[in-house]
Structure formats: C-alpha cells, structure tokens
XYZ file of C-alpha atoms in Angstrom:
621
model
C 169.052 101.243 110.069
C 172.021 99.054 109.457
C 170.514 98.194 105.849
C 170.218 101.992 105.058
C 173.587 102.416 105.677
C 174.952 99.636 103.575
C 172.830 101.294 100.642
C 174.537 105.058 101.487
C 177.635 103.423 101.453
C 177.394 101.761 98.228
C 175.774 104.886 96.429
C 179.221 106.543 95.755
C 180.758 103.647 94.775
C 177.936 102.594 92.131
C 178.279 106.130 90.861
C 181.989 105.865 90.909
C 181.432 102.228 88.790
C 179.235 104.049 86.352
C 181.369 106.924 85.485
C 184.456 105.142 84.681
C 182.343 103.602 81.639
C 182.997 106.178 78.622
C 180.260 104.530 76.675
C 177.236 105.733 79.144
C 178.401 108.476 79.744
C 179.065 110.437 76.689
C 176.002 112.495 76.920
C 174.848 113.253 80.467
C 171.363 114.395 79.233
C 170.019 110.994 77.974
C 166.625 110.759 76.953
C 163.974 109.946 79.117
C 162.619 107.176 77.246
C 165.807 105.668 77.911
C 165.221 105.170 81.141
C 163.401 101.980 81.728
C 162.278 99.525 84.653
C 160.664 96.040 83.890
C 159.382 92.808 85.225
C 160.140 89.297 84.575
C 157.783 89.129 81.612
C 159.338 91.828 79.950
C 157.133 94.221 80.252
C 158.697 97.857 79.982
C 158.205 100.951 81.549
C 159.511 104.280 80.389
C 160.531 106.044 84.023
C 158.474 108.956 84.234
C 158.907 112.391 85.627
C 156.039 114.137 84.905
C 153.156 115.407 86.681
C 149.802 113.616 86.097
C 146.263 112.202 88.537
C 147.519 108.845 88.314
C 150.995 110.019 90.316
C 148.912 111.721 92.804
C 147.251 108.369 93.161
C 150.562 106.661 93.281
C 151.814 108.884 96.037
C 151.464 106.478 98.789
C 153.370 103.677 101.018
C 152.474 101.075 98.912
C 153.749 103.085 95.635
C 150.742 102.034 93.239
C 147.335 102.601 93.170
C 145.232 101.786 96.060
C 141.927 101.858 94.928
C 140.154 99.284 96.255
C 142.284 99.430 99.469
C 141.099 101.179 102.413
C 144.270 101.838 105.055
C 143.634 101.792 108.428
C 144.677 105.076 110.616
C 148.099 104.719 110.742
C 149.878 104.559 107.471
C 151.488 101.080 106.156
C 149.234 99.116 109.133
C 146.346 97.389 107.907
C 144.244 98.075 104.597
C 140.778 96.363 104.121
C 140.448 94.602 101.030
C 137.434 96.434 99.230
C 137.450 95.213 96.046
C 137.433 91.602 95.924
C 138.716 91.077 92.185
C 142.170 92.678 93.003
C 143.028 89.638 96.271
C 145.966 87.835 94.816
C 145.563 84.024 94.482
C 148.584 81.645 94.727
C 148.356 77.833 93.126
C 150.815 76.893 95.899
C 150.255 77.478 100.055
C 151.468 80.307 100.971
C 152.776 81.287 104.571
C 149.093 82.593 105.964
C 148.932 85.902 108.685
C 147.680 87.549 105.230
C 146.573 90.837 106.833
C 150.242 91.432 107.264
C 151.665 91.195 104.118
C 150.419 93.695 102.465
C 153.259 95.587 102.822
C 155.612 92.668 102.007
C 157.806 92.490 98.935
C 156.765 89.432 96.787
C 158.974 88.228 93.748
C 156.172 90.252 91.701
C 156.570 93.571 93.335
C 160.286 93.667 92.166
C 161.236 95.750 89.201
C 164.443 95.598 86.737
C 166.317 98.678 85.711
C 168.037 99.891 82.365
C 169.764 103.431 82.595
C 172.013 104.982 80.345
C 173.354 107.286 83.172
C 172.905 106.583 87.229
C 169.300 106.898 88.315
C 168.056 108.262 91.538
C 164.641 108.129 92.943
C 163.828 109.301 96.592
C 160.559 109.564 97.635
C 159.511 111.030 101.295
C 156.094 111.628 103.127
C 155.341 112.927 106.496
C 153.352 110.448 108.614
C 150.508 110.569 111.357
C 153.028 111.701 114.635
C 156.408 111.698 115.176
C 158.023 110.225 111.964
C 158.284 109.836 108.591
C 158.286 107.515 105.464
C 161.105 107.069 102.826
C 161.706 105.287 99.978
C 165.560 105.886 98.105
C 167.070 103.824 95.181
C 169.888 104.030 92.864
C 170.330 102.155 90.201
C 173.539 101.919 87.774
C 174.412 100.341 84.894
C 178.378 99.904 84.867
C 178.023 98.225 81.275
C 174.771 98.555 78.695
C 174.290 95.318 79.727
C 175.038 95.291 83.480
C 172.808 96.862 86.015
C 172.765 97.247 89.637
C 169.985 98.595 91.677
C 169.881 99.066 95.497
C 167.072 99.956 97.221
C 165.471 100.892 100.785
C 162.064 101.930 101.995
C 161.088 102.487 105.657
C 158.574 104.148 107.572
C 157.881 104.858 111.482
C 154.595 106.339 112.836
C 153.630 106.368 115.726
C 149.685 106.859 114.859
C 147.168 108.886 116.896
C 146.146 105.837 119.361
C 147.696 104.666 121.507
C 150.139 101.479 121.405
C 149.634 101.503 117.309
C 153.009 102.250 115.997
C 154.316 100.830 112.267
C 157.768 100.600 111.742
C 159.075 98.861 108.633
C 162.421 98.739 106.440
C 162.405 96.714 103.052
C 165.899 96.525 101.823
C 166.160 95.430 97.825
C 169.556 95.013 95.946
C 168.560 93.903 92.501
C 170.959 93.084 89.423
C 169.913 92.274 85.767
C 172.369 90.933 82.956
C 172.519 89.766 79.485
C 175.464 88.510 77.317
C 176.574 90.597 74.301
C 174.835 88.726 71.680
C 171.711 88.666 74.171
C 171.869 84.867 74.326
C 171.907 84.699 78.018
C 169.798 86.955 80.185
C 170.096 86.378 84.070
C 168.118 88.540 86.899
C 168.676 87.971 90.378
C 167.287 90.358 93.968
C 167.807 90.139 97.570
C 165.186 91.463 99.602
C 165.275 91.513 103.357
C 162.008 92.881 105.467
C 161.256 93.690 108.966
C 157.641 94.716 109.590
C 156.749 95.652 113.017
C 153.592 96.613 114.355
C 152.645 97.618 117.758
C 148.735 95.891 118.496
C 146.432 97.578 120.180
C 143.057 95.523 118.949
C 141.209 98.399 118.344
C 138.826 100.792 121.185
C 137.275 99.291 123.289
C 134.391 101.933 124.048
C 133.099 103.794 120.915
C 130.889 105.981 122.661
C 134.080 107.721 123.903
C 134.271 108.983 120.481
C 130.712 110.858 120.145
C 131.839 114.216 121.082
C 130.530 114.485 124.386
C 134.127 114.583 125.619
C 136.282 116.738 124.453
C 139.134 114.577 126.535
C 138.794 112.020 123.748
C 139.732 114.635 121.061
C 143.459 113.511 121.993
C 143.326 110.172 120.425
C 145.472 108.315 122.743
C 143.480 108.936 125.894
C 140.619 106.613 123.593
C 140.714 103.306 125.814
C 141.949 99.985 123.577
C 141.810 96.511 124.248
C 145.518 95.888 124.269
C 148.214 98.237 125.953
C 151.333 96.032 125.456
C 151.541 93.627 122.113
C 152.894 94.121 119.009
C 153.658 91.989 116.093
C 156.502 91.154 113.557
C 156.989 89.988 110.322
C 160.402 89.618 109.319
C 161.650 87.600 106.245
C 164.917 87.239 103.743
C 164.639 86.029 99.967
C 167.590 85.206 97.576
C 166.047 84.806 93.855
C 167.533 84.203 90.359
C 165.928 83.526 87.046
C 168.419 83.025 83.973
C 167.568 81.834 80.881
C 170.258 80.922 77.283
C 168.965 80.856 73.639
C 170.930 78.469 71.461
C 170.260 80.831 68.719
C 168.804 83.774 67.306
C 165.532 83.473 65.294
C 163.878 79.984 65.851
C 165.125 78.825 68.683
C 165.533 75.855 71.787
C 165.767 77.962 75.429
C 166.689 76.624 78.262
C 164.836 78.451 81.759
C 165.522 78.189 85.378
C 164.333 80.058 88.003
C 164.495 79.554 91.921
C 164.399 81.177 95.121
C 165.019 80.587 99.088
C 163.014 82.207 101.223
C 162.894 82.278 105.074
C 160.583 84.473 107.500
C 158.474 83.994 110.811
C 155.711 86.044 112.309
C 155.374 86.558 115.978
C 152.863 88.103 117.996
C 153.815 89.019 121.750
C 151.971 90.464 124.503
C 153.518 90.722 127.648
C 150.234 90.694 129.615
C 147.545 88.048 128.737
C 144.147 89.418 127.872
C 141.118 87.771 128.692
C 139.429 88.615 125.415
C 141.397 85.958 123.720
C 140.767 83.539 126.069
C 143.085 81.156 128.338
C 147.142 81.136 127.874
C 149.722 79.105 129.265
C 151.449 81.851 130.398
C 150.725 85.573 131.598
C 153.032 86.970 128.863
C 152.324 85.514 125.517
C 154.993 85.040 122.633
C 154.298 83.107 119.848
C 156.661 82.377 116.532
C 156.157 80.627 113.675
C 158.847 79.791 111.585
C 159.181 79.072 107.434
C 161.244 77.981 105.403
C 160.800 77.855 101.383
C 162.870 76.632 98.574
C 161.339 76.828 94.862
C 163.174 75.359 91.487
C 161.616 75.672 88.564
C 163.114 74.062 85.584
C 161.937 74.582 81.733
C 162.753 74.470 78.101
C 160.772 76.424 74.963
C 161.130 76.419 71.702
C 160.566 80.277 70.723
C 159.952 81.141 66.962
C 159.339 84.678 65.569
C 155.893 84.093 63.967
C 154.350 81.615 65.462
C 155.267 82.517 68.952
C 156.814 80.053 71.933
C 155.890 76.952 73.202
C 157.228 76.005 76.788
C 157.045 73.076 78.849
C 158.742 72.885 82.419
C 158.876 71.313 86.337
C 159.004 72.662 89.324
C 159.261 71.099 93.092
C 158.005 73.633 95.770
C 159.259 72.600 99.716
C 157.957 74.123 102.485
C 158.424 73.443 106.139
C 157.009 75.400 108.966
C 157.824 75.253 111.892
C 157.818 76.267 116.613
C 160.097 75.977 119.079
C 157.850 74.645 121.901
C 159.072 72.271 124.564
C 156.443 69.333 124.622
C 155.597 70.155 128.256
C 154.284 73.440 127.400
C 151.842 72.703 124.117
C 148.572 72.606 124.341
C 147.601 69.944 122.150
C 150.510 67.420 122.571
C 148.908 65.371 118.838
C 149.972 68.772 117.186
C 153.027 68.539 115.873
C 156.440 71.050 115.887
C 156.085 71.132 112.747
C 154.529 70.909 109.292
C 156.296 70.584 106.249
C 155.558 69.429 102.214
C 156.587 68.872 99.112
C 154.856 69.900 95.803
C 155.533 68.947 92.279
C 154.258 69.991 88.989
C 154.470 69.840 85.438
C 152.763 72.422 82.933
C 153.244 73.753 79.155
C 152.778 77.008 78.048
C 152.124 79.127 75.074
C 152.779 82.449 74.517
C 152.094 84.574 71.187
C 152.732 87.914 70.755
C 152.924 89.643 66.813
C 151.485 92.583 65.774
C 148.396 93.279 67.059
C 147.755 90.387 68.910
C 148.987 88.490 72.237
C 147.527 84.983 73.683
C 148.453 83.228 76.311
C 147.739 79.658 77.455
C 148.908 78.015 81.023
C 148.192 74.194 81.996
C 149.600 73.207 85.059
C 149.206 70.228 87.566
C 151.077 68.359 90.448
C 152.762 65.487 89.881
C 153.140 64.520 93.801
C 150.495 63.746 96.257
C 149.184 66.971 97.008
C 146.685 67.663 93.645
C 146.490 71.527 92.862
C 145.908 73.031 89.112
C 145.893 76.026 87.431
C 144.084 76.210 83.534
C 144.577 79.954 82.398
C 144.441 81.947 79.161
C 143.946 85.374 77.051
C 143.740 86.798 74.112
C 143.868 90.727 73.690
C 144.145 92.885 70.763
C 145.793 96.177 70.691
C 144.419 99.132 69.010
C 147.566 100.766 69.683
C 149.840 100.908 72.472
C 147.201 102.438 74.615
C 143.667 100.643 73.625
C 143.552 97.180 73.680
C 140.501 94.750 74.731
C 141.325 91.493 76.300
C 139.242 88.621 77.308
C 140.796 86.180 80.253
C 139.834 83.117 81.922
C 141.083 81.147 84.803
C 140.420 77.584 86.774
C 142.390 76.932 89.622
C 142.524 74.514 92.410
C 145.121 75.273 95.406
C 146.060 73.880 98.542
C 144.966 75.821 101.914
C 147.487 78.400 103.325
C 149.368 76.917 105.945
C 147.305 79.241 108.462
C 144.290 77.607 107.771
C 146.284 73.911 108.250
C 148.220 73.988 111.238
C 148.849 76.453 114.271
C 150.345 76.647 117.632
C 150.087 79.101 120.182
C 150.010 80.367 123.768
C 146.235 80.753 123.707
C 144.432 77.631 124.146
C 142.283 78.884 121.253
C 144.204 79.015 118.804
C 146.180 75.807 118.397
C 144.785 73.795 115.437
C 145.765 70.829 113.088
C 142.600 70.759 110.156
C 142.464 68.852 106.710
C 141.160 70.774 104.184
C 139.737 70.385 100.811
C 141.221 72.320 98.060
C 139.875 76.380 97.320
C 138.756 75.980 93.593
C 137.776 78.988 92.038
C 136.250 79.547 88.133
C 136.949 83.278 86.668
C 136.297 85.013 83.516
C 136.743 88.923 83.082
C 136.768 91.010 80.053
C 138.574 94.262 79.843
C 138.940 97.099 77.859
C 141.141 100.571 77.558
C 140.347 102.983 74.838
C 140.335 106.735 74.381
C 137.162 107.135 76.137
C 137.113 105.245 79.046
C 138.618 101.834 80.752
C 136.813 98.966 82.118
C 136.259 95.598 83.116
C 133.410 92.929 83.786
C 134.669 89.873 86.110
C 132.393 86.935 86.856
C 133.692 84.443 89.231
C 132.323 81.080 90.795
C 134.224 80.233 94.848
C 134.187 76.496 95.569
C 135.183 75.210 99.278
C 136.329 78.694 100.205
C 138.001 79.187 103.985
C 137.826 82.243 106.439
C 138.031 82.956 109.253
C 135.154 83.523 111.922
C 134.861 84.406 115.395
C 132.839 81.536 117.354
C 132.042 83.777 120.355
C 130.205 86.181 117.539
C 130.985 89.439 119.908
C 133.950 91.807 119.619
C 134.898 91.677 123.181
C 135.788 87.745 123.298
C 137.797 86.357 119.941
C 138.101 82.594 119.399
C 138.709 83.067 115.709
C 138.756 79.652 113.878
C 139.275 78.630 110.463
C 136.300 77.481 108.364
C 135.308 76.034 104.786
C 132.354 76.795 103.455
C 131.162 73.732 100.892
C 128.250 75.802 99.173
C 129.517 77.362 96.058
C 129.898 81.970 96.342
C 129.058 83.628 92.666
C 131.153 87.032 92.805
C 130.676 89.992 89.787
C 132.268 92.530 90.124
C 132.225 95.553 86.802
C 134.550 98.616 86.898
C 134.265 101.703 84.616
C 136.752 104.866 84.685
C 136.209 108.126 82.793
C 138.369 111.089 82.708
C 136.159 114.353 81.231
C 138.549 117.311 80.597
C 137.801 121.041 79.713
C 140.565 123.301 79.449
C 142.725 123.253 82.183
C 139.809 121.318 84.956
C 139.451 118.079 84.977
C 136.973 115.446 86.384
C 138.487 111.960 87.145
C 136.138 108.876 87.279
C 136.553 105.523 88.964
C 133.351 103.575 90.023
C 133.539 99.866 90.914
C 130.453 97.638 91.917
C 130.176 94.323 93.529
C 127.548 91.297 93.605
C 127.981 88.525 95.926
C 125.302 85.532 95.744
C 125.897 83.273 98.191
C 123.457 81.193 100.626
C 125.259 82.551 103.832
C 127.238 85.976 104.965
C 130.965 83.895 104.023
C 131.766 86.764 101.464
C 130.766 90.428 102.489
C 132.041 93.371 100.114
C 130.520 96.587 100.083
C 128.458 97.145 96.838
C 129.468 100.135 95.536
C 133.261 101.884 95.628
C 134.041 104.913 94.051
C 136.766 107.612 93.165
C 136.324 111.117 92.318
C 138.530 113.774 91.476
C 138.067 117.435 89.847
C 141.387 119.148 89.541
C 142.838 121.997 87.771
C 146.883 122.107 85.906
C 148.408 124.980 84.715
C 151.578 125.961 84.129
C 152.784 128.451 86.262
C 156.164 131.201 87.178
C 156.752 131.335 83.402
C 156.394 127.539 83.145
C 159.150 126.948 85.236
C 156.733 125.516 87.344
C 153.572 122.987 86.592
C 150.784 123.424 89.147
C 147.834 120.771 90.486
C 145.223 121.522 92.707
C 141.745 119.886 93.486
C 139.717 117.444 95.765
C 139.309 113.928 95.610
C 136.151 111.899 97.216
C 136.438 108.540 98.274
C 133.357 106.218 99.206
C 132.333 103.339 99.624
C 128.777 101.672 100.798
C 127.869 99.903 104.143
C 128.580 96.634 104.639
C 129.759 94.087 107.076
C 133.358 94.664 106.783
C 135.938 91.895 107.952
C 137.275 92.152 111.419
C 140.684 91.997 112.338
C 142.482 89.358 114.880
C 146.244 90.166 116.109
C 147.492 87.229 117.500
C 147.450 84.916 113.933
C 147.650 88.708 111.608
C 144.408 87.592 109.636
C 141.029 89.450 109.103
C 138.160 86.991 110.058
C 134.438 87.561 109.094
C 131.902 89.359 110.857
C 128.155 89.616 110.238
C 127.250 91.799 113.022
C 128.320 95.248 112.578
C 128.155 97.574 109.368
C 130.703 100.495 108.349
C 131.008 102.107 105.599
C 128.493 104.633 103.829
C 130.823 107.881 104.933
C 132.729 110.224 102.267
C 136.088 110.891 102.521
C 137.447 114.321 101.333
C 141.229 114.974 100.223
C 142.469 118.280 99.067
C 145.485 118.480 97.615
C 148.091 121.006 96.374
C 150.517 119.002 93.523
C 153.701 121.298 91.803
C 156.444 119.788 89.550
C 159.948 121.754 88.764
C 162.185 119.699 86.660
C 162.439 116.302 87.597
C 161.390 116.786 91.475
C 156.870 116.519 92.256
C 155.878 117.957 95.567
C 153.093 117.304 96.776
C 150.459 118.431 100.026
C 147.211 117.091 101.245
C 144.760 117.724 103.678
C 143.400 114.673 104.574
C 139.587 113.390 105.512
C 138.886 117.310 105.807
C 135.092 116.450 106.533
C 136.526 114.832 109.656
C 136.817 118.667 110.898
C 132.685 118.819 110.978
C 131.932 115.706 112.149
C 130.028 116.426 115.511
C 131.289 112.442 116.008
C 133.772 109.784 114.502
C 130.923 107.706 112.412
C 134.424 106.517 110.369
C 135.203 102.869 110.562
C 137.753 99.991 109.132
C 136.082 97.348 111.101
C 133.605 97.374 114.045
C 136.176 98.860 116.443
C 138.857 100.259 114.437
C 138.302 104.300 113.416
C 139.433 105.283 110.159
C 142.009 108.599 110.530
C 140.986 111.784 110.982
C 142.022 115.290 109.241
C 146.035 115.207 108.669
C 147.873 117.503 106.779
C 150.955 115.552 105.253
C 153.235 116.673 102.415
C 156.534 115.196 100.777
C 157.642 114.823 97.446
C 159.430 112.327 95.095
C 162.917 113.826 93.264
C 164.588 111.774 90.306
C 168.460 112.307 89.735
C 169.741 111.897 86.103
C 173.393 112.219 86.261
C-alpha cells in the first residue's frame, strides 16, 4: 500500500515535469507510433491501443501470453509449466523455490519507455472473491531524451478454498537516458516485490468433490491439508546498464552493467503437520536469506557493415544465508550459510544489416566453479513480420542453490548435496510468415535435478532433490494458424511434446492446444469495435508435477494423471478510443460437470465457472 501511494504521489508531479517542456508538448495528439517501450537489446515496441486475439490473450496477471501455462484456481498462485520449451534457463544459480517466482519481476521482464507526451496505462480485473487485481503506470519524458516511468501492480484474492489467498504488490520505477549526440545511453530500475501466499497443500479428500454433497458446492467447506501456513517471497533490486561510444560510425564502446539484489522466502505454519514429517517445533518458520551482487564489465568495437564484436567479464557473488541458533539445527555439519563467487569471460558477435541478423555467444568461468554457455542464430527477415530463424544452444550451469543447500524446521528437509553441473544441448528452428507461425525444438538433458517425493504418496511429503545421470531427449513442434472469413475468425495454436527418457524424470503432457472462433465488427456507428467468441483450452493426461509448500518447488510424481478435460471461455471484448473492456465467463463446462474431474496436480482442482471482467485504459495527454 505504502508503494502505491508513493507512485499517486509522484503522478502529478511527473505530469507537472512533462508539461513545463514546450518541445513535447506542442502537439498533444502525437502519433501512436511514437509511443514506444523497449528492452535492453533494443528491441522496440510501438504501444498499442487497439483491439485484437492476441490482447485478449494478454489480458491476464502475468500481462503476456500464457499458453503453455496452466494457473492454478486462484489467480497469480501457482501455474504448471506445460510446455517444457518455454522454462527459462540461467548459466548462473539462481535463488531456487522456483514455483514461486513466476510472478516475480526479473531484469528481463522490465521494459523502457519513449513518449512524446505523458503515458498512462491502468489495467484492472476482478478476481475469484473478495478483491481485485491492478496494474497502473505512468511514464514521462521531461526531455526527448529523459524518461521516467513508475509503476505498480497488485492483486488480492482470496480464492474459493479455503486458507488460499494471493496477495502481491510489484513496485517498478524505471528511468532511461541518452546524451544529445547519443554517445552515452544509461538505463537504470528499482523494483521492490512482496508475494504472499496463504498454503493450504491442496484437499485432502477428493471424493468430497463428486457431487454427492451438495455441502461441498461451497468450496471452502472442501477439507485441506493445511489450515494455517502461508508463504512469502519478498525481494528488492537496484540495476543500471550504461554504455559511451567514442564515436559515431566505426566505433570502440565501453559497457557496464550491474545489479544488487536481496530477497528471502519463508514458509510458516503455526501448527506442525504430520504430513511433512517431524519439526523442532510445533509452529514452523523457516527463512532463507540472499544476497546478490552482479558486475559485468565489456568493451566492443561496433562498425556499420560488418556488425559488432564484444568481449567482456563479469564476477557474480552470491551468499545465502539462516538465522538459526546452533542448538536448534538439525544437522549441526550444515552450515548458516552458503555463499560463492563466479567469474567469466566471453566474446560476442552481433550482426544485424538488411535482411539479416546473427548472433554468436561464447562464454566460460574463469574461477573454480566451471559453467558455459555456446549460443547462436541466424534469421532472415522477409519483412518486418516473416522471418525464419535457426538457433542453437550448449550450456552447462551450476545447480540452483535449492537443490545445494537447505535448512529447515522439518527434519526432512535440511540438506547439504554436491552436484554435477545441468548440461543441456538445444536446437530449434522457427518460422513466422503470412500463413502461419511455428517452431521445431530438439533438445538433449544431461545430469538433470528434480525433485521427488521418497514416501511416493500424497498424504506424507519428504521431497528430496535428485540428479538423474541418464541423458532425457525432449521435441517439442508448435504450429499456429489464424483462418479468417469476413468478420469470424478461427484462431489456431497446437503444441506437441516427446519425451524419451529411460525413467518418468520428465513428464509433459503430449498434446496442448488453443482454440478460438470469434467474431469483430464495428459497432454504434463505429464509435465502438466489438469481440465476441469462445476459446477452448486442452491439454492431454499426464503425470503432472506435484507441488510442495514448505521449499515453493513442484517435485515429480508418477502416480496420478490429470489432464484430458476441455476448458471453455466465453468472452465479450469492446474497444472505445483508447480504453478495451473486456468480460469472460470462465470454465463454463464447469456448470455441467455432474463432478470436479479438473486438476493442476493430484490434489489441487483447477477453478470452476467465474465470471470476471475489467479493462485496460491508455491516457495520451
């Protein structure tokens, strides 16, 4: 709350900044194409106010696409990881409690703005019970080449079971500036994050759910294994990346980019449960603490035709860390805590004229820890549209530090492992043109870790990290198709999935698919554009990772299947100006199920019907 009123406080006086600069403001109806958000690599986006399928795809927590992702029944809680392709892999160790940070902000997930006038975008959606979700930003630039951007998105739901409730705030201020003769460019964001989750570990009976009583029709009565824990995430990062060009044309640049991070994730239960074995204590509460500092240090020599050669260092230092008096640990050879320090050196090429962009990365560590990453493309664009681009990747990284080291209340869960490094091998080939979009990806998994529960039964978790030392061969091959007549359309999205692997390590359900028929039209004399349809979601049965509170991670299951169920959406879409609106009735086959056959994981139902509306409203002043 406090972070949402630092950003209505500094709304007026961003506005007032803006105003007082003659030179953006001479014409208060700009174009919209100058309008623009980008990344670090440049890449620009034209902000975009009209009404299309991919914004009704958009039009969730997460703010992108989320096919592939399946969310659990309360929005911004969990989301199983469908499509295998799409899970990000870092060269260095990350944090670990993956299942939770989904939600969280990485450096990647922040965008640049460039307005000629101040920008607003608010987005709201109504949630499961007693709540909402919002996402506002404003974003000024007091000179043409001065921007500020501040930023807040939050949500609180209090979901249809009991003790379930999500309640997050991301808070971004972002700046971006470059000298007049665009010799020096610098870009620099604050992000804080607090995500909170109340853990109930899912029902305990599912035959309560098979319609024989009606009682259980009010979700909350539905018995769950945990009635008072809930989790947090909470972290801070302060990042900057500037770079200065001796000179226009062929050019030395100098590069530096760094950030400080600090977060923890704790898990508390005030009353011990048995299904997770022996504690120390009858109320649990367990933090773990991390700290991260990243410099990055590089110099290129960028040419206008034959593209720009980089080499650089970095040093990557971690430490992570409990505050657990010796008398009370479990293991006393475990230590408080675990900290390291990673070096590497790499080059890079990058090439981008005409029709034609490659890309080469070689990277490798300089200090006792070995990790590597060997990556490169080359695509060729039709047009700004069409393109087809071939990409392949060999990486070797260090274990996230979940997988390394833990410490908790539970006797089960304290561990100190070595691990060997997660190799993978990956080569994908993609194309976009005007009749459809698609990719084949063929990847080879070397020493991979999970998760597994030892007790192999959903009432008693010892989850424990494992590697498995047999090579997993993952394809994966996408296709999408839009077919329009008039003023129906039929959007297209099919995805399937091959796993070879000796054992059940690697479980992804074969087939995932998207379908939408709609109809646009512009109605009330145009004044108004109108979209209207149904959109089926599916995905086949297959032993779907389970989830484990107390360390945030999914962990692998081969006894129960879920899946093989449609999901219906209707949806009601309008745009007026610059403000979308949009309704949906959600899982509306839920209404004729005699039973809830609808799973996430063994013991975790997927939603049922909701009706939820909102809309998204852009300000160009």
């Amino acid at each position: 709350m406090r972070k949402l009123l630092v950003v209505l406080f500094l709304l007026p006086i961003l506005s007032f900044a803006q105003e007082k600069d003659t030179t953006l403001v001479k014409e208060l109806k700009a174009e919209i194409k100058l309008y623009k958000t980008f990344n670090l690599e440049k890449d620009s986006i034209a902000i975009d106010t009209s009404l299309t399928i991919q914004d009704e795809y958009k039009y969730n927590y997460l703010r992108k696409d989320n096919f592939g992702l399946f969310s659990f029944a309360n929005e911004a809680y969990l989301y199983n990881q469908l499509d295998f392709s799409k899970k990000n892999s870092f060269l260095l160790p990350q944090f670990g409690f993956n299942a939770k940070h989904i939600t969280y902000l990485n450096n990647n997930d922040i965008y640049y703005y460039s307005v000629p006038t101040p920008l607003t975008d608010l987005y709201f959606k109504t949630v499961m019970r007693q709540g909402q979700s919002l996402d506002a930003l404003l974003s000024v630039n007091t000179k043409p080449n001065l921007n500020f951007t501040v930023a807040y998105k939050s949500i609180r739901s209090i979901g249809d079971y009991f003790n379930n409730l999500t309640s997050s705030g991301h808070f971004r201020f972002i700046t971006s500036y470059h000298s007049p003769n665009k010799k020096y460019y610098l870009h620099a964001n604050f992000v804080g994050q607090d995500i909170l989750n109340q853990e109930n570990g899912g029902i305990v009976d599912p035959t309560q759910l098979d319609g024989t009583n009606t009682s259980f029709d009010q979700r909350e009565r539905v018995d769950i294994y945990f009635n008072d824990a809930y989790s947090k995430l909470k972290g801070n990062r302060y990042f900057l990346d500037h770079s200065y060009q001796f000179n226009s044309g062929n050019s030395l640049v100098l590069k530096h980019q760094m950030y400080y991070e600090n977060k923890f994730f704790e898990f508390i239960q005030l009353t011990k449960s048995d299904r997770l074995g022996e504690a120390l204590y009858n109320s649990v509460n367990n933090k773990t603490n991390y700290d991260v500092f990243y410099n990055k240090a590089g110099l290129s020599f960028k040419t206008k035709n034959l593209g720009e050669v980089s080499f650089f260092i970095d040093n990557y230092s971690y430490n992570q860390f409990y505050r657990i008096p010796l008398e009370t640990t479990y293991v006393s050879s475990i230590p408080y805590n675990f900290h390291n320090r990673i070096n590497t050196i790499g080059g890079q090429y990058d090439f981008d004229h005409r029709k034609w962009n490659f890309h080469i990365l070689m990277q490798n560590a300089i200090s006792n820890k070995p990790t590597s990453n060997y990556e490169a493309f080359a695509k060729y664009k039709f047009d700004e549209n069409q393109y087809v681009k071939i990409s392949a990747q060999q990486l070797s990284k260090l274990p996230d530090n979940t997988f390394v080291y833990n410490q908790s209340d539970y006797a089960n869960y304290n561990w100190l492992n070595s691990f060997k490094n997660e190799k993978q091998s990956i080569l994908k080939v993609e194309t976009k043109n005007k009749w459809f979009e698609a990719f084949v990806q063929l990847s080879n998994l070397s020493d991979h870790l999970f998760f597994y529960n030892t007790e192999e039964k959903i009432d008693s978790l010892v989850v424990k990290p494992f590697q498995y030392e047999k090579d997993i061969q993952y394809f994966a091959a996408e296709i999408a198709k839009e077919v329009k007549y008039k003023n129906w359309a039929l959007d297209n999205r099919v995805k399937f999935q091959q796993v070879e692997q000796s054992d059940n390590v690697l479980n992804v359900p074969q087939f995932i698919t998207r379908n939408t028929l709609y109809y646009t039209k512009a109605v009330f004399k145009k004044a108004m554009l109108l979209q209207t349809g149904v959109t089926l979601n599916y995905f086949s049965k297959y032993f779907a990772d389970d989830y484990v509170p107390v360390i945030g991670e999914f962990y692998t299951q081969n006894i129960t299947k879920v899946g093989d169920f449609p999901v219906f959406d209707f949806f009601v879409n309008a745009r007026v100006r610059q403000t979308r609106i949009y309704l949906k009735a959600e899982h509306v086959n839920a209404l004729f199920a005699s039973k809830v056959n609808y799973y996430n994981t063994p013991n975790y139902p997927f939603r049922d019907f909701h009706i939820r509306f909102g809309l998204e409203w852009n300000f160009f002043k």
